[in-house]
Amino acid sequence: MKISSIRNDFPVFEKNKNLTYLDSAATALKPKQVIDSVVQYYSEYPSNVFRGLYPLSQRATEAYEKAREKVAQFIHAHSPSEIIFTRGTTESINFIAYAWGRLNIHSNDEIVTTIMEHHSNFVPWQELVRENGAVLKVIDIDDSNKDSLFRIEKTVFSKITTNKTKLVAITHVSNVLGTINPIKEIIAGVKRINPHCLVLVDGAQAVPHMSVDVQDLGCDFYVFSGHKMMGPTGIGVLWIRKELLEIIPPFHFGGSMIEKVTLEESRYAPPPQKFEAGTPHISGAIGLGAAIDYMNTIGVTNIQKHEMALTEYTLKRLNDFGSITMYCPQIVRHRGGVLSFNLYDSENHLIHPHDVGDVLGLENICVRAGHHCAMPLATRLGIPASVRVSLHIYNDKKDIDRLIEGLEKVRKIFK
Amino acid sequence: MDDLYREIILDHYKHPHNAGEISHPSCSAEKVNPLCGDEIRMDIVINNDKVTAIKFSGQGCAISIASASLLTEYSMGKKIKDLLRFSKDDIVDLLGSELTPARLKCALLSLEVIHTALKNYETKKT
């Protein structure tokens, strides 16, 4: 696999010479195949789905539903009707919190989550327990030894889950630490204690980088965003296990989601339509389908292998750089391509991540600096913020070498 | 390589002026920049509508600390009404360099804190 030829698929590199893009955990770059699919929809068949009897609308409906099938196959869902298109991970989680959580989680019930969650998988639950008097239990990261550092201990969920636990909400891959959580084992442990407890998995940082099988994991909800997997912004996925599709009420009400409306009452369409009120993000879904095609052409295993090798190289270069504190597991098979760290000056004072990001930005090296929407984790680590580097298929060793050169400049300025 | 990290800014960052707290200030305020978690607190003593003492505390990047240092220095002896008129452009002048929108937020944090403190003081007075 030649990364240079993969880079040719990304028009952004033509428009921005010397671009080193290391912020794919925020959003991934888009290949021309995805961009073209969106342009094609808007220029060749820009009509609404489900309603038109004319060919353009039929073509749009087919493309939209084809995208749903592609998503279903990609995450090994039982059927396309389990795939609900949303605006993204955040909306998918809020969907469950509002449509299911508010009806099923009551005072004194428990929700279990972890300290490594993105705010999108934390604040909706915090808000829910504030409203209804349920209890939010937050599992800490395990840093008892160097190998376990920044992981969630597998058995801790079984210890914390009780018969009052209604939901476990956990991330598949941390957007700060890069840790891959042992989701399958965690879920098995939770279900052994309480088979009625539902499990929501935030797959925003997993689906773009590794093969995911929602049935094998044993979860009940799996959520992710299109834009982090090289698809358009504004489109995301909520997967609901088929047994729950009838039980969960709609989140939004209006057009497209009904079967029959009278003055007295409305009857809803079968899933997934009952969950998708209003005109959906048609071009977004089509673009997401194209992104999945693109990933399949390269091969998800190849993507993961490439990122693992590059992660290993990045870890080595950063460790060799010195005066650096890393907030991530060092063992590559336990992690994805997200690396967070901080730099220190010669007097061992923190060089503020914002300053690091700013100096790198002047060199057209794009990294993230901040709390990465995981403030409880930053507080737990005892830092105001960190620098984050995140990798994707279009990155190569040259990007990492440029990063290290950039960090040398930072060190020179803040000596 | 870049205007933003000129000696003067780095100097104010590493050795900030007026860092600390005042035990009985006439007014105080603090704010957080949600983007990066920077926190700045200002304690101000006012006599005859003029700032006679001012100190800042908190944590932040080079731009926010340097701007707090430069701004507290500038504020000494100034009238409340003049400081309330001090604007975004004046901060840029004070720092002596152009700022990207993200960095402008860092630079403006301490000015916002001073304005909040002074407005609190004026409300209390009336």
XYZ file of C-alpha atoms in Angstrom:
541
model
C 0.000 0.000 0.000
C 1.493 3.299 -1.102
C 0.545 6.211 1.138
C 1.730 8.703 -1.506
C -0.938 7.438 -3.924
C -3.560 7.545 -1.165
C -2.624 11.163 -0.489
C -3.387 11.913 -4.150
C -7.023 11.099 -3.399
C -7.221 14.086 -1.032
C -7.615 17.434 -2.827
C -6.733 19.333 0.366
C -3.069 18.410 -0.148
C -3.078 20.047 -3.606
C -4.485 23.276 -2.218
C -2.236 23.329 0.841
C 1.365 22.486 0.092
C 3.345 21.295 3.116
C 0.246 20.461 5.083
C 0.826 18.118 7.984
C -2.604 17.184 9.225
C -2.536 15.434 12.597
C -6.029 16.228 13.849
C -8.125 13.423 12.382
C -9.660 12.654 15.774
C -11.379 16.054 15.431
C -12.357 15.495 11.820
C -10.835 13.456 9.003
C -9.858 14.816 5.593
C -12.122 13.962 2.670
C -11.088 11.950 -0.392
C -12.322 13.107 -3.802
C -14.500 9.988 -4.043
C -16.592 11.309 -1.136
C -16.637 14.884 -2.415
C -17.626 13.686 -5.903
C -20.521 11.614 -4.555
C -21.931 14.666 -2.795
C -21.454 16.895 -5.863
C -23.065 14.214 -8.017
C -26.153 14.094 -5.813
C -26.575 17.873 -5.882
C -25.861 18.199 -9.608
C -27.548 15.090 -11.039
C -30.450 14.022 -8.813
C -31.027 16.595 -6.062
C -34.513 15.528 -5.067
C -36.167 14.455 -1.855
C -36.377 10.863 -0.756
C -39.419 8.585 -0.305
C -42.051 10.872 -1.810
C -41.397 11.543 -5.475
C -42.800 9.201 -8.090
C -40.383 10.481 -10.701
C -37.003 8.936 -11.560
C -34.844 11.563 -9.862
C -36.494 10.982 -6.521
C -36.335 7.244 -6.953
C -32.633 7.502 -7.633
C -32.162 9.645 -4.499
C -34.174 7.170 -2.404
C -32.145 4.258 -3.733
C -28.832 6.024 -3.050
C -29.961 6.997 0.462
C -31.104 3.473 1.323
C -28.014 1.976 -0.309
C -25.943 4.083 2.104
C -27.898 2.584 4.997
C -27.105 -0.915 3.720
C -23.418 -0.052 3.431
C -23.344 1.178 7.027
C -25.173 -1.948 8.213
C -22.673 -4.232 6.482
C -19.723 -2.169 7.641
C -20.518 -2.572 11.338
C -21.996 -6.065 10.902
C -25.513 -5.074 11.916
C -28.277 -7.652 11.677
C -30.245 -5.549 9.194
C -30.295 -2.045 7.640
C -33.446 -1.183 9.625
C -31.228 -1.022 12.731
C -29.325 1.904 11.196
C -30.708 5.346 12.020
C -29.124 8.381 10.438
C -28.529 11.275 12.824
C -26.431 14.446 12.802
C -23.575 12.632 14.496
C -22.432 10.908 17.666
C -23.710 13.706 19.911
C -27.206 13.578 18.479
C -27.225 9.772 18.598
C -26.445 9.801 22.321
C -28.937 12.565 23.069
C -31.484 10.553 21.073
C -31.112 7.644 23.508
C -31.030 9.928 26.548
C -34.260 11.660 25.501
C -36.285 8.973 23.732
C -35.351 6.000 25.911
C -33.570 7.362 28.998
C -36.233 9.777 30.149
C -38.898 7.069 30.043
C -36.914 4.228 31.532
C -34.418 5.661 33.990
C -35.951 6.808 37.248
C -34.980 8.138 40.648
C -32.373 5.889 42.358
C -31.626 3.982 39.140
C -28.009 3.996 38.078
C -26.102 4.962 34.971
C -22.488 3.827 34.769
C -19.952 5.660 32.649
C -16.196 6.355 32.703
C -13.951 9.312 33.338
C -12.455 9.011 29.853
C -15.691 9.879 28.050
C -16.000 12.709 25.572
C -18.449 15.334 26.894
C -20.990 13.993 24.379
C -21.172 10.722 26.313
C -21.066 12.388 29.713
C -23.092 15.612 29.799
C -26.362 14.028 28.486
C -26.233 11.510 31.368
C -25.247 14.128 33.917
C -28.225 16.167 32.771
C -30.560 13.169 32.915
C -29.668 12.277 36.520
C -29.953 15.941 37.505
C -33.540 15.897 36.221
C -34.729 12.577 37.565
C -32.646 11.851 40.650
C -30.879 8.801 39.223
C -27.251 8.146 40.163
C -24.317 8.607 37.794
C -21.392 6.320 38.641
C -18.112 7.254 36.989
C -15.406 4.617 36.598
C -11.830 5.819 36.944
C -8.915 4.907 34.698
C -6.545 2.305 36.056
C -3.027 3.606 36.562
C -1.823 1.052 39.108
C 1.064 -0.006 36.896
C 2.774 1.097 33.707
C 1.101 -1.491 31.486
C -2.408 -0.793 32.687
C -1.904 2.948 32.534
C -4.859 4.814 31.078
C -7.030 1.723 30.675
C -10.289 0.774 32.281
C -9.909 -2.403 34.238
C -12.150 -5.079 32.680
C -13.640 -6.426 35.883
C -14.442 -3.054 37.432
C -17.725 -2.854 35.514
C -18.941 -6.147 36.955
C -18.137 -4.814 40.422
C -19.975 -1.558 39.935
C -23.020 -2.835 38.025
C -26.025 -3.672 40.201
C -29.629 -4.622 39.563
C -30.392 -0.890 39.637
C -28.062 -0.151 36.719
C -30.180 0.755 33.709
C -27.424 1.855 31.361
C -23.698 1.559 30.858
C -22.332 4.250 28.515
C -18.741 3.754 27.476
C -16.389 4.787 24.714
C -14.836 2.170 22.461
C -11.649 4.188 21.880
C -10.690 7.226 23.965
C -10.392 10.477 22.004
C -7.652 11.693 24.362
C -5.697 8.623 25.485
C -6.164 6.469 22.414
C -6.969 3.532 24.703
C -9.031 0.750 23.149
C -11.387 -0.483 25.837
C -12.085 -4.247 26.048
C -15.734 -3.627 25.199
C -16.768 -7.218 24.540
C -15.467 -8.466 27.893
C -16.884 -5.436 29.703
C -20.341 -6.013 28.223
C -20.260 -9.733 29.007
C -19.400 -8.871 32.625
C -22.174 -6.285 32.888
C -24.810 -8.575 31.361
C -23.834 -11.416 33.687
C -24.639 -9.238 36.681
C -27.667 -7.540 35.169
C -29.033 -8.897 31.875
C -31.562 -6.039 31.697
C -28.930 -3.319 31.766
C -28.477 -1.745 28.313
C -25.060 -0.785 27.000
C -24.324 2.186 24.742
C -20.944 2.272 23.022
C -19.475 5.503 21.633
C -17.675 4.343 18.507
C -16.713 7.788 17.151
C -12.974 7.029 17.391
C -13.280 3.323 16.592
C -15.290 2.889 13.379
C -12.929 5.137 11.335
C -9.914 3.014 12.252
C -10.818 -0.600 12.978
C -13.242 -3.348 12.129
C -16.335 -3.212 14.351
C -18.893 -5.980 14.776
C -21.792 -4.672 16.848
C -23.387 -8.108 17.209
C -20.166 -9.677 18.419
C -19.598 -6.864 20.945
C -23.011 -7.567 22.446
C -23.986 -3.913 22.909
C -27.471 -2.451 22.566
C -26.636 0.954 21.045
C -23.592 1.830 18.976
C -23.051 5.403 17.811
C -20.569 7.198 15.560
C -20.046 10.168 13.220
C -19.506 10.232 9.472
C -17.024 13.088 9.361
C -14.370 11.301 11.402
C -14.371 8.454 8.860
C -13.724 10.730 5.872
C -17.430 11.310 5.206
C -19.297 14.648 5.272
C -20.054 16.590 8.446
C -23.603 16.579 9.789
C -24.248 12.868 9.270
C -23.900 10.174 11.893
C -25.283 6.844 12.919
C -27.276 5.384 15.752
C -27.395 1.592 15.673
C -30.134 0.067 17.808
C -30.242 -3.679 18.369
C -33.274 -5.075 16.553
C -35.042 -6.334 19.684
C -35.235 -2.751 20.932
C -36.453 -1.088 17.728
C -40.129 -1.494 18.558
C -39.756 -0.597 22.242
C -37.946 2.682 21.740
C -40.242 5.575 20.916
C -39.405 8.211 18.281
C -37.196 11.128 19.288
C -38.471 13.631 16.730
C -42.015 13.838 15.427
C -43.295 15.180 12.111
C -43.111 14.279 8.446
C -41.643 11.058 7.042
C -41.961 9.183 10.329
C -45.694 8.508 10.219
C -47.951 5.877 8.738
C -51.248 7.616 9.351
C -52.231 10.908 10.950
C -55.741 11.829 12.068
C -56.952 14.695 14.225
C -57.001 12.376 17.213
C -53.753 10.469 16.895
C -50.852 9.377 14.725
C -49.519 5.974 13.895
C -45.814 5.747 13.218
C -43.980 4.143 10.333
C -41.909 1.028 11.025
C -38.245 1.483 11.957
C -35.982 3.005 10.811
C -38.432 5.558 9.293
C -40.162 6.200 12.619
C -36.819 7.495 13.938
C -36.074 9.842 11.024
C -38.537 12.723 11.024
C -38.198 15.423 8.385
C -36.077 15.493 5.254
C -32.877 13.684 6.164
C -29.314 14.724 5.325
C -29.481 12.919 1.969
C -26.149 14.078 0.560
C -24.516 13.361 3.908
C -25.729 9.769 3.926
C -24.637 9.286 0.307
C -21.231 10.777 1.144
C -20.932 8.491 4.164
C -21.709 5.534 1.902
C -18.909 6.680 -0.420
C -16.540 6.985 2.559
C -17.329 3.398 3.526
C -16.656 2.295 -0.068
C -13.360 4.157 0.093
C -12.377 2.501 3.374
C -13.355 -0.902 2.011
C -11.234 -0.356 -1.107
C -8.170 0.245 1.053
C -9.280 -2.374 3.561
C -10.033 -1.591 7.195
C -7.352 -4.040 8.332
C -4.797 -2.235 6.167
C -5.857 1.096 7.621
C -5.432 -0.232 11.146
C -2.066 -1.849 10.368
C -0.746 1.351 8.833
C -1.918 3.428 11.789
C -0.441 0.980 14.308
C 2.960 1.108 12.615
C 2.833 4.904 12.480
C 1.678 5.091 16.101
C 4.690 3.019 17.109
C 6.977 5.375 15.205
C 5.300 8.442 16.754
C 5.587 7.011 20.274
C 9.291 6.382 19.715
C 10.007 9.832 18.280
C 8.089 11.548 21.085
C 9.713 9.455 23.818
C 13.159 10.191 22.346
C 12.348 13.907 22.207
C 12.532 14.203 26.002
C 10.995 16.732 28.420
C 7.655 15.287 27.482
C 4.878 13.668 29.480
C 2.654 11.272 27.550
C -0.917 10.573 28.542
C -1.469 7.381 26.626
C -0.769 3.659 26.694
C 2.630 2.722 25.273
C 1.603 -0.722 24.031
C 0.433 -0.321 20.458
C -1.998 -3.242 20.396
C -3.979 -1.636 23.248
C -4.442 1.647 21.464
C -5.553 3.580 18.425
C -3.668 6.389 16.691
C -4.455 9.148 19.196
C -1.534 10.473 21.277
C -1.751 13.159 23.964
C 1.226 14.753 25.620
C 2.678 17.897 27.153
C 6.048 19.571 26.722
C 8.134 21.087 29.511
C 10.792 23.791 29.319
C 14.326 23.633 30.718
C 13.043 24.699 34.151
C 10.456 21.924 34.016
C 7.552 24.357 33.617
C 4.687 23.278 31.399
C 4.791 24.870 27.979
C 1.130 25.628 27.556
C -0.442 23.349 24.919
C -2.054 26.378 23.296
C 1.373 27.860 22.664
C 2.624 24.527 21.306
C -0.366 24.252 18.977
C 0.034 27.844 17.873
C 3.736 27.551 16.995
C 3.075 24.268 15.152
C 0.161 25.918 13.343
C 2.467 28.591 11.969
C 4.363 25.743 10.292
C 1.109 24.336 8.878
C 1.259 21.410 11.290
C -2.270 20.832 12.555
C -2.632 19.368 16.043
C -5.256 19.884 18.721
C -4.501 21.695 21.964
C -6.985 21.837 24.799
C -9.049 19.498 26.943
C -10.416 17.684 23.852
C -13.990 17.869 25.171
C -13.044 15.645 28.099
C -12.590 18.082 30.989
C -13.164 15.505 33.775
C -10.288 13.470 32.316
C -7.962 16.498 32.143
C -8.802 17.226 35.785
C -8.129 13.575 36.673
C -4.741 13.789 34.952
C -4.061 17.043 36.811
C -3.445 19.122 33.683
C -5.240 22.170 32.287
C -4.918 20.827 28.762
C -2.724 18.739 26.477
C -1.442 18.548 22.924
C -3.069 15.835 20.854
C -1.767 14.197 17.699
C -4.124 11.874 15.832
C -3.359 9.785 12.772
C -5.170 8.457 9.735
C -4.459 6.565 6.563
C -3.090 9.644 4.724
C -0.362 10.290 7.331
C 3.177 9.014 6.969
C 6.533 9.173 8.741
C 7.311 12.500 7.066
C 4.380 14.054 8.944
C 5.834 12.823 12.231
C 9.316 14.058 11.310
C 7.832 17.496 10.584
C 5.995 17.371 13.914
C 9.255 16.700 15.739
C 10.951 19.584 13.864
C 8.051 21.791 14.887
C 8.393 20.736 18.511
C 12.105 21.614 18.332
C 11.038 25.138 17.331
C 8.629 25.301 20.252
C 11.411 24.260 22.570
C 13.726 26.925 21.136
C 11.137 29.673 21.662
C 10.183 28.607 25.181
C 13.663 27.525 26.297
C 10.105 33.425 13.206
C 6.989 35.060 14.402
C 5.908 38.388 15.783
C 3.691 36.874 18.406
C 6.548 35.359 20.357
C 8.720 38.454 20.524
C 11.007 38.845 23.528
C 8.639 41.253 25.277
C 5.757 38.788 25.290
C 7.926 35.872 26.370
C 9.451 38.070 29.043
C 6.065 39.056 30.469
C 5.005 35.399 30.299
C 8.039 34.066 32.168
C 8.255 36.965 34.618
C 4.772 38.430 34.820
C 4.271 41.788 36.511
C 1.556 42.192 39.150
C 1.114 38.470 39.685
C -0.556 37.602 42.974
C -3.607 38.461 45.028
C -4.795 41.435 47.068
C -6.370 40.614 50.432
C -8.946 43.461 50.607
C -9.631 44.563 47.038
C -12.337 47.085 46.106
C -13.485 44.613 43.485
C -12.556 41.256 41.945
C -13.633 38.965 39.157
C -12.529 35.764 37.481
C -13.207 34.033 34.185
C -12.376 30.843 32.339
C -11.639 30.476 28.637
C -13.616 27.304 27.832
C -11.476 26.615 24.769
C -8.275 25.954 26.662
C -9.233 26.082 30.319
C -7.228 29.234 31.028
C -8.325 30.934 34.246
C -7.634 34.530 35.201
C -8.622 36.351 38.393
C -8.137 40.066 38.981
C -8.116 41.927 42.326
C -8.358 45.699 42.043
C -8.081 48.554 44.573
C -9.782 51.795 43.599
C -9.337 55.259 45.083
C -11.067 58.339 43.695
C -12.238 56.371 40.660
C -8.692 55.433 39.797
C -6.934 52.061 39.940
C -4.295 52.285 42.656
C -3.428 48.593 42.899
C -4.119 45.587 40.683
C -2.968 41.976 40.748
C -3.836 38.913 38.705
C -3.684 35.196 39.425
C -4.492 32.031 37.509
C -3.022 29.919 34.784
C -2.775 30.222 31.061
C -0.812 30.235 27.857
C 1.904 32.745 26.973
C -0.544 35.125 25.306
C -3.061 35.218 28.142
C -0.434 35.601 30.871
C 1.551 38.221 28.927
C -1.607 40.168 28.200
C -2.626 40.035 31.889
C 0.827 41.291 32.848
C 0.871 44.096 30.267
C -2.713 45.075 30.991
C -2.321 45.281 34.761
C 0.759 47.404 34.217
C -1.176 49.704 31.883
C -4.145 49.924 34.263
C -2.226 51.379 37.199
C -3.363 54.955 37.840
C -5.975 54.861 35.069
C -9.551 56.054 35.531
C -12.368 53.485 35.616
C -14.157 55.089 32.695
C -11.017 55.027 30.549
C -10.395 51.359 31.309
C -13.996 50.485 30.482
C -13.401 52.073 27.066
C -10.232 50.024 26.520
C -11.039 47.763 23.537
C -9.977 44.712 21.595
C -7.905 46.888 19.258
C -6.119 48.481 22.210
C -5.112 45.019 23.466
C -3.688 44.169 20.055
C -1.741 47.459 20.153
C -0.519 46.681 23.645
C 0.745 43.246 22.613
C 2.163 44.743 19.449
C 1.184 41.942 17.120
C -1.649 40.586 15.029
C -3.568 37.709 16.591
C -5.539 34.869 15.058
C -9.173 34.685 16.264
C -8.336 31.774 18.600
C -5.415 33.623 20.170
C -7.411 36.846 20.415
C -9.660 35.037 22.929
C -6.566 34.310 25.055
C -5.470 37.936 24.857
C -8.932 39.292 25.689
C -9.553 37.126 28.742
C -7.849 39.445 31.223
C -9.535 42.529 29.737
C -12.924 40.869 30.170
C -12.079 40.077 33.779
C -11.041 43.674 34.465
C -14.212 44.994 32.824
C -16.385 42.612 34.865
C -14.656 43.634 38.098
C -14.993 47.352 37.345
C -18.647 47.023 36.376
C -19.297 45.129 39.627
C -17.651 48.025 41.481
C -19.763 50.655 39.721
C -22.994 48.704 40.338
C -22.123 48.327 44.003
C -21.408 52.059 44.298
C -24.735 53.243 42.863
